[in-house]
PDB file of C-alpha atoms in Angstrom:
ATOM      1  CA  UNK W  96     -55.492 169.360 -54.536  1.00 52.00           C
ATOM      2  CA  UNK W  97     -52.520 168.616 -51.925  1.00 53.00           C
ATOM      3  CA  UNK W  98     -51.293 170.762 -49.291  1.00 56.00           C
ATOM      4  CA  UNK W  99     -47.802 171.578 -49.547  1.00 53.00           C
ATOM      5  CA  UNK W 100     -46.596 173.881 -46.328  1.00 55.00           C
ATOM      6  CA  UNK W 101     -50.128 174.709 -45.545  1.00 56.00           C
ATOM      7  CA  UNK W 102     -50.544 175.866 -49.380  1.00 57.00           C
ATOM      8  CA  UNK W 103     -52.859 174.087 -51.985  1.00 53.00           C
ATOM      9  CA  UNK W 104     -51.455 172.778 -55.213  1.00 56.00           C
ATOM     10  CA  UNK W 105     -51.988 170.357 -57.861  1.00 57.00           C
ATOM     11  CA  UNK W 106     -50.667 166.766 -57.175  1.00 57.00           C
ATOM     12  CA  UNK W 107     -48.505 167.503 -60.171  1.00 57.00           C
ATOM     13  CA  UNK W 108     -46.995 170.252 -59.427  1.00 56.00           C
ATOM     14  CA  UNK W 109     -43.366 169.597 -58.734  1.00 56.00           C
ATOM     15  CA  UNK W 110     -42.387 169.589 -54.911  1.00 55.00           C
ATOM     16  CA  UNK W 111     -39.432 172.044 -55.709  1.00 57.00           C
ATOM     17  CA  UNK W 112     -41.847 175.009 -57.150  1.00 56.00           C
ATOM     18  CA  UNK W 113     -41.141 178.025 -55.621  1.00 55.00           C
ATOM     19  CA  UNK W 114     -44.775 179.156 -54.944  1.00 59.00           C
ATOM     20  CA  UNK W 115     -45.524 176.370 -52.466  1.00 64.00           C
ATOM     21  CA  UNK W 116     -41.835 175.841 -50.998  1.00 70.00           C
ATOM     22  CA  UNK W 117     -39.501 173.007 -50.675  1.00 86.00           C
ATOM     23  CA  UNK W 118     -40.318 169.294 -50.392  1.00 88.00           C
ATOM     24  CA  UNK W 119     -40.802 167.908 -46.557  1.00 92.00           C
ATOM     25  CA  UNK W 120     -38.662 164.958 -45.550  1.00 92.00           C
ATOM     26  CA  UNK W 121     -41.639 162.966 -44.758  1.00 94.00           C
ATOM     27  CA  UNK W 122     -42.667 164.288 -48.235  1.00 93.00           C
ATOM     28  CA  UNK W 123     -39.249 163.052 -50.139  1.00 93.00           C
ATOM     29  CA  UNK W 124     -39.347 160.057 -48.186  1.00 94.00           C
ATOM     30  CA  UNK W 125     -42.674 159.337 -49.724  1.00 92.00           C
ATOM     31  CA  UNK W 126     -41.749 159.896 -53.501  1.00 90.00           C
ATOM     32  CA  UNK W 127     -38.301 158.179 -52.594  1.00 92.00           C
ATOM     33  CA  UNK W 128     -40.673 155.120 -51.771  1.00 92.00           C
ATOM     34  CA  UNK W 129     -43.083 155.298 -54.112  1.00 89.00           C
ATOM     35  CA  UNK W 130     -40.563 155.675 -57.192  1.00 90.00           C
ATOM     36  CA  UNK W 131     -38.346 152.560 -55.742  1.00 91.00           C
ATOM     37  CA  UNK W 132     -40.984 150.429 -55.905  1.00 89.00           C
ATOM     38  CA  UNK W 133     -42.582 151.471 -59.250  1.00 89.00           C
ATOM     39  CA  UNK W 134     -40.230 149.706 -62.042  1.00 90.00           C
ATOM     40  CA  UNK W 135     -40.981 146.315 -59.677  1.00 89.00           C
ATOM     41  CA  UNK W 136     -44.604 146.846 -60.215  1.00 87.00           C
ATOM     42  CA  UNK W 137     -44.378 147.948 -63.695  1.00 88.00           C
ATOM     43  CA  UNK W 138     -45.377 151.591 -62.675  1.00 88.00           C
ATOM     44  CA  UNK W 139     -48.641 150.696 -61.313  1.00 87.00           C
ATOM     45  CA  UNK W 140     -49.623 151.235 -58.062  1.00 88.00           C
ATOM     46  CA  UNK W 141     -49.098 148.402 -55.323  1.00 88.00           C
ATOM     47  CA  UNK W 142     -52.149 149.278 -53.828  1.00 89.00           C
ATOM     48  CA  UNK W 143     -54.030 148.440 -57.363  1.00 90.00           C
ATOM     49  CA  UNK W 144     -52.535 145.241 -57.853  1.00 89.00           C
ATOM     50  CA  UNK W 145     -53.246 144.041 -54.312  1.00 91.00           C
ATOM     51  CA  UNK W 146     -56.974 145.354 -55.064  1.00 93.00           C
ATOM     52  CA  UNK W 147     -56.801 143.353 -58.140  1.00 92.00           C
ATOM     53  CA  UNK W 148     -55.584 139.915 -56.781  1.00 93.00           C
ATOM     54  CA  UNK W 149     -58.069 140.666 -53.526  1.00 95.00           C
ATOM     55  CA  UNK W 150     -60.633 140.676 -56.339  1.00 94.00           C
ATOM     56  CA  UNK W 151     -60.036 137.922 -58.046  1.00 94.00           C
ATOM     57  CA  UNK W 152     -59.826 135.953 -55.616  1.00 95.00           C
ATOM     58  CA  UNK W 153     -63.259 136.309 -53.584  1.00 95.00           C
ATOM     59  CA  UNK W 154     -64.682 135.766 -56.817  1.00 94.00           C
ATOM     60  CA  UNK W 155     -63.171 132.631 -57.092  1.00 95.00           C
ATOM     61  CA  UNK W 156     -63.575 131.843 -53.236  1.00 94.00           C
ATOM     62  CA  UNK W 157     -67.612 132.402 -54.297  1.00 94.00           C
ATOM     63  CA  UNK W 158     -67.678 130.020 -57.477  1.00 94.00           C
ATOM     64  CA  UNK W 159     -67.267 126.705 -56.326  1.00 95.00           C
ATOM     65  CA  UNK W 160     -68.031 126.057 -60.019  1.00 95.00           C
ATOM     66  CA  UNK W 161     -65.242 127.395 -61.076  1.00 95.00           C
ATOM     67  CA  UNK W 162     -63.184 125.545 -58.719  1.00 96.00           C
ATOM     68  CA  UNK W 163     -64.251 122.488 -59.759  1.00 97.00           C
ATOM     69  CA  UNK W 164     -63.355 123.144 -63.318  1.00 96.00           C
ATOM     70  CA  UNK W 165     -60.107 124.192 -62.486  1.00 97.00           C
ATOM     71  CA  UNK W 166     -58.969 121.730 -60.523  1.00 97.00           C
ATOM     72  CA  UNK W 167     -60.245 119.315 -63.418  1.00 98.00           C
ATOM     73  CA  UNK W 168     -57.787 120.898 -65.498  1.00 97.00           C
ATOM     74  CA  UNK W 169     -54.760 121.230 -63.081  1.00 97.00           C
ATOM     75  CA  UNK W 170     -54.760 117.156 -62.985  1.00 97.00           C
ATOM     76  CA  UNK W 171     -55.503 116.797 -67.159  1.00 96.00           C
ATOM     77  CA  UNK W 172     -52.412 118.848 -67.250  1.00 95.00           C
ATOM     78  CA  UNK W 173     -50.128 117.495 -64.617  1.00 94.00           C
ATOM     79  CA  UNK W 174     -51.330 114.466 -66.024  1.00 94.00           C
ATOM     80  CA  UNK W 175     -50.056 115.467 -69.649  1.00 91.00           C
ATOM     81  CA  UNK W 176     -46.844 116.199 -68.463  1.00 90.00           C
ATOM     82  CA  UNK W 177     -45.869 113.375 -66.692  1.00 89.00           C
ATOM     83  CA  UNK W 178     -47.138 111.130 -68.997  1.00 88.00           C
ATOM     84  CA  UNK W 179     -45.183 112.779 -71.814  1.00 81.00           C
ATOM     85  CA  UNK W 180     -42.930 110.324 -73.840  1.00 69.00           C
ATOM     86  CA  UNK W 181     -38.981 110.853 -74.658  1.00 62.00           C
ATOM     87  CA  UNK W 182     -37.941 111.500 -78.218  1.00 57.00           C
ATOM     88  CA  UNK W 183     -38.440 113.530 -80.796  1.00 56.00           C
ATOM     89  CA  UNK W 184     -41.731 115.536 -80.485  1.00 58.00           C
ATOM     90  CA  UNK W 185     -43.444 117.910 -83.274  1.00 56.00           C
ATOM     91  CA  UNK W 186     -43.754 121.324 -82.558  1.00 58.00           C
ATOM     92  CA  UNK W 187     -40.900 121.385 -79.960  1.00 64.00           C
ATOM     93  CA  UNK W 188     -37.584 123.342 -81.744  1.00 62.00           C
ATOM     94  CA  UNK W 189     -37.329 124.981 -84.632  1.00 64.00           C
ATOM     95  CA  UNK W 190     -40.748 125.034 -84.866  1.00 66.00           C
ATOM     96  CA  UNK W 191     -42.086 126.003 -81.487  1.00 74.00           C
ATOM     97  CA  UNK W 192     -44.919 128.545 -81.558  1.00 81.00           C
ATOM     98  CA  UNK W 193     -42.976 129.985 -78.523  1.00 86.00           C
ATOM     99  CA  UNK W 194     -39.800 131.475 -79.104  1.00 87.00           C
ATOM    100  CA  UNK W 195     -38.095 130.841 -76.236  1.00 89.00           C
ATOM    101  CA  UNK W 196     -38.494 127.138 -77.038  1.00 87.00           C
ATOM    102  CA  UNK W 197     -37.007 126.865 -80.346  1.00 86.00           C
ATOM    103  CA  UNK W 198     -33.497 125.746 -79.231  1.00 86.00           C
ATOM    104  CA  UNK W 199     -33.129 121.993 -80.890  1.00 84.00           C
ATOM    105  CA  UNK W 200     -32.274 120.808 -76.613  1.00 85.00           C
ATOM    106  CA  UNK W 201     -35.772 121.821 -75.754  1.00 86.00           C
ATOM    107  CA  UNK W 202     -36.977 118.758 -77.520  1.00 83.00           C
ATOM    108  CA  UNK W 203     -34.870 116.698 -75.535  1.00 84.00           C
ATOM    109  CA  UNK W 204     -35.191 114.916 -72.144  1.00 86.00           C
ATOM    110  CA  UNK W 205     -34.933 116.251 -69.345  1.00 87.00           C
ATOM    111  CA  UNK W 206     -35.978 120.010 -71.184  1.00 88.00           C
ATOM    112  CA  UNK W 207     -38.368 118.398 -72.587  1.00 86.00           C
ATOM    113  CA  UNK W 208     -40.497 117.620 -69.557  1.00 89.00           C
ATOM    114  CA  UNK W 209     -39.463 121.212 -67.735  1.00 91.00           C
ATOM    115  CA  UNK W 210     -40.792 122.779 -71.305  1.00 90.00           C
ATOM    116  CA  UNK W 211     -44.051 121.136 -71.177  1.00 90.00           C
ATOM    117  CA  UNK W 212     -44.733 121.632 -67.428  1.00 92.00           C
ATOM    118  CA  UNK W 213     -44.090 125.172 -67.580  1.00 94.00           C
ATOM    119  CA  UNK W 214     -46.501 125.869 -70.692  1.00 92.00           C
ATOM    120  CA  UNK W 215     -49.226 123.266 -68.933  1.00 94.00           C
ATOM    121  CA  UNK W 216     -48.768 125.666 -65.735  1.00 96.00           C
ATOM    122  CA  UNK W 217     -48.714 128.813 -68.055  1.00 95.00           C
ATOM    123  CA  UNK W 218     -51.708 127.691 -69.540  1.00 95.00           C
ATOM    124  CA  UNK W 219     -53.259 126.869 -66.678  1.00 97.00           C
ATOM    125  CA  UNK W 220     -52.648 130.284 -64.993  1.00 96.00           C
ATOM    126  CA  UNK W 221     -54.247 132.176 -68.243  1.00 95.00           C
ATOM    127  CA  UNK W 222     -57.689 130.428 -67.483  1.00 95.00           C
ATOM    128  CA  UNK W 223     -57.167 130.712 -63.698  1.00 95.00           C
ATOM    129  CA  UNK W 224     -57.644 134.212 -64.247  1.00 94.00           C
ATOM    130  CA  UNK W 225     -60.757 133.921 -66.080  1.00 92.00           C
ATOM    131  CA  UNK W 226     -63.075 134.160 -63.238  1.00 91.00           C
ATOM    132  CA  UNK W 227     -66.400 135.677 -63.638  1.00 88.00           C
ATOM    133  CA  UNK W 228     -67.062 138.941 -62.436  1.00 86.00           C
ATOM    134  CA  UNK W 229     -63.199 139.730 -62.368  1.00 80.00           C
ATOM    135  CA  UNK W 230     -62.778 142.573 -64.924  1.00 68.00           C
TER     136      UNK W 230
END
């Protein structure tokens, strides 16, 4: 329950209900806030996501392990992308399994290089945040 001008009511109830009176500035200011920030967080709360990222990473502060392997994969993949050869590559164009690559230019220096270091990074972000005992 949330006290609205010394009143109880439901945190849904709108502020604007006549029972429990009008909205406080303090109060508007608060929803004006909240409801700014919410399509930049995808409508989940700030608070959440900072949990979230807190989380993950004492988990991976505490797995040296898991360090260890990750850094072993950040240099096999920097180390894929720079050593990746000019020309005509298969998979890259028409044919990528990623949309946003199928343009004919992405096959071609220099988006070739910027292609493959972004889905070497994007890859290596996706088993970043497999960190045991992060759910």
């Amino acid at each position: 329950m949330v006290r609205r001008n010394n009143k109880l009511a439901h945190p849904d109830t709108p502020a604007t209900d006549p029972l429990i009176g009008a909205e406080t500035p303090t109060q508007k200011l608060d929803r004006l806030v909240q409801t700014s920030v919410a399509p930049i967080t995808g409508n989940l709360s700030p608070i959440a996501l900072g949990l979230a990222f807190v989380d993950w990473c004492w988990h991976l502060g505490a797995s040296p392990g898991r360090q260890l392997e990750l850094a072993e994969l950040a240099t096999k993949l920097t180390t894929d992308t720079l050593q990746l050869q000019d020309g005509p590559t298969n998979g890259i164009g028409v044919h990528d399994d990623d949309p946003r690559f199928r343009a004919d230019a992405w096959a071609q220096w220099p988006f070739n290089h910027w292609r493959a270091g972004f889905r070497n990074a994007e890859a290596f972000w996706r088993e970043a945040a497999k960190v045991p005992g992060v759910f």
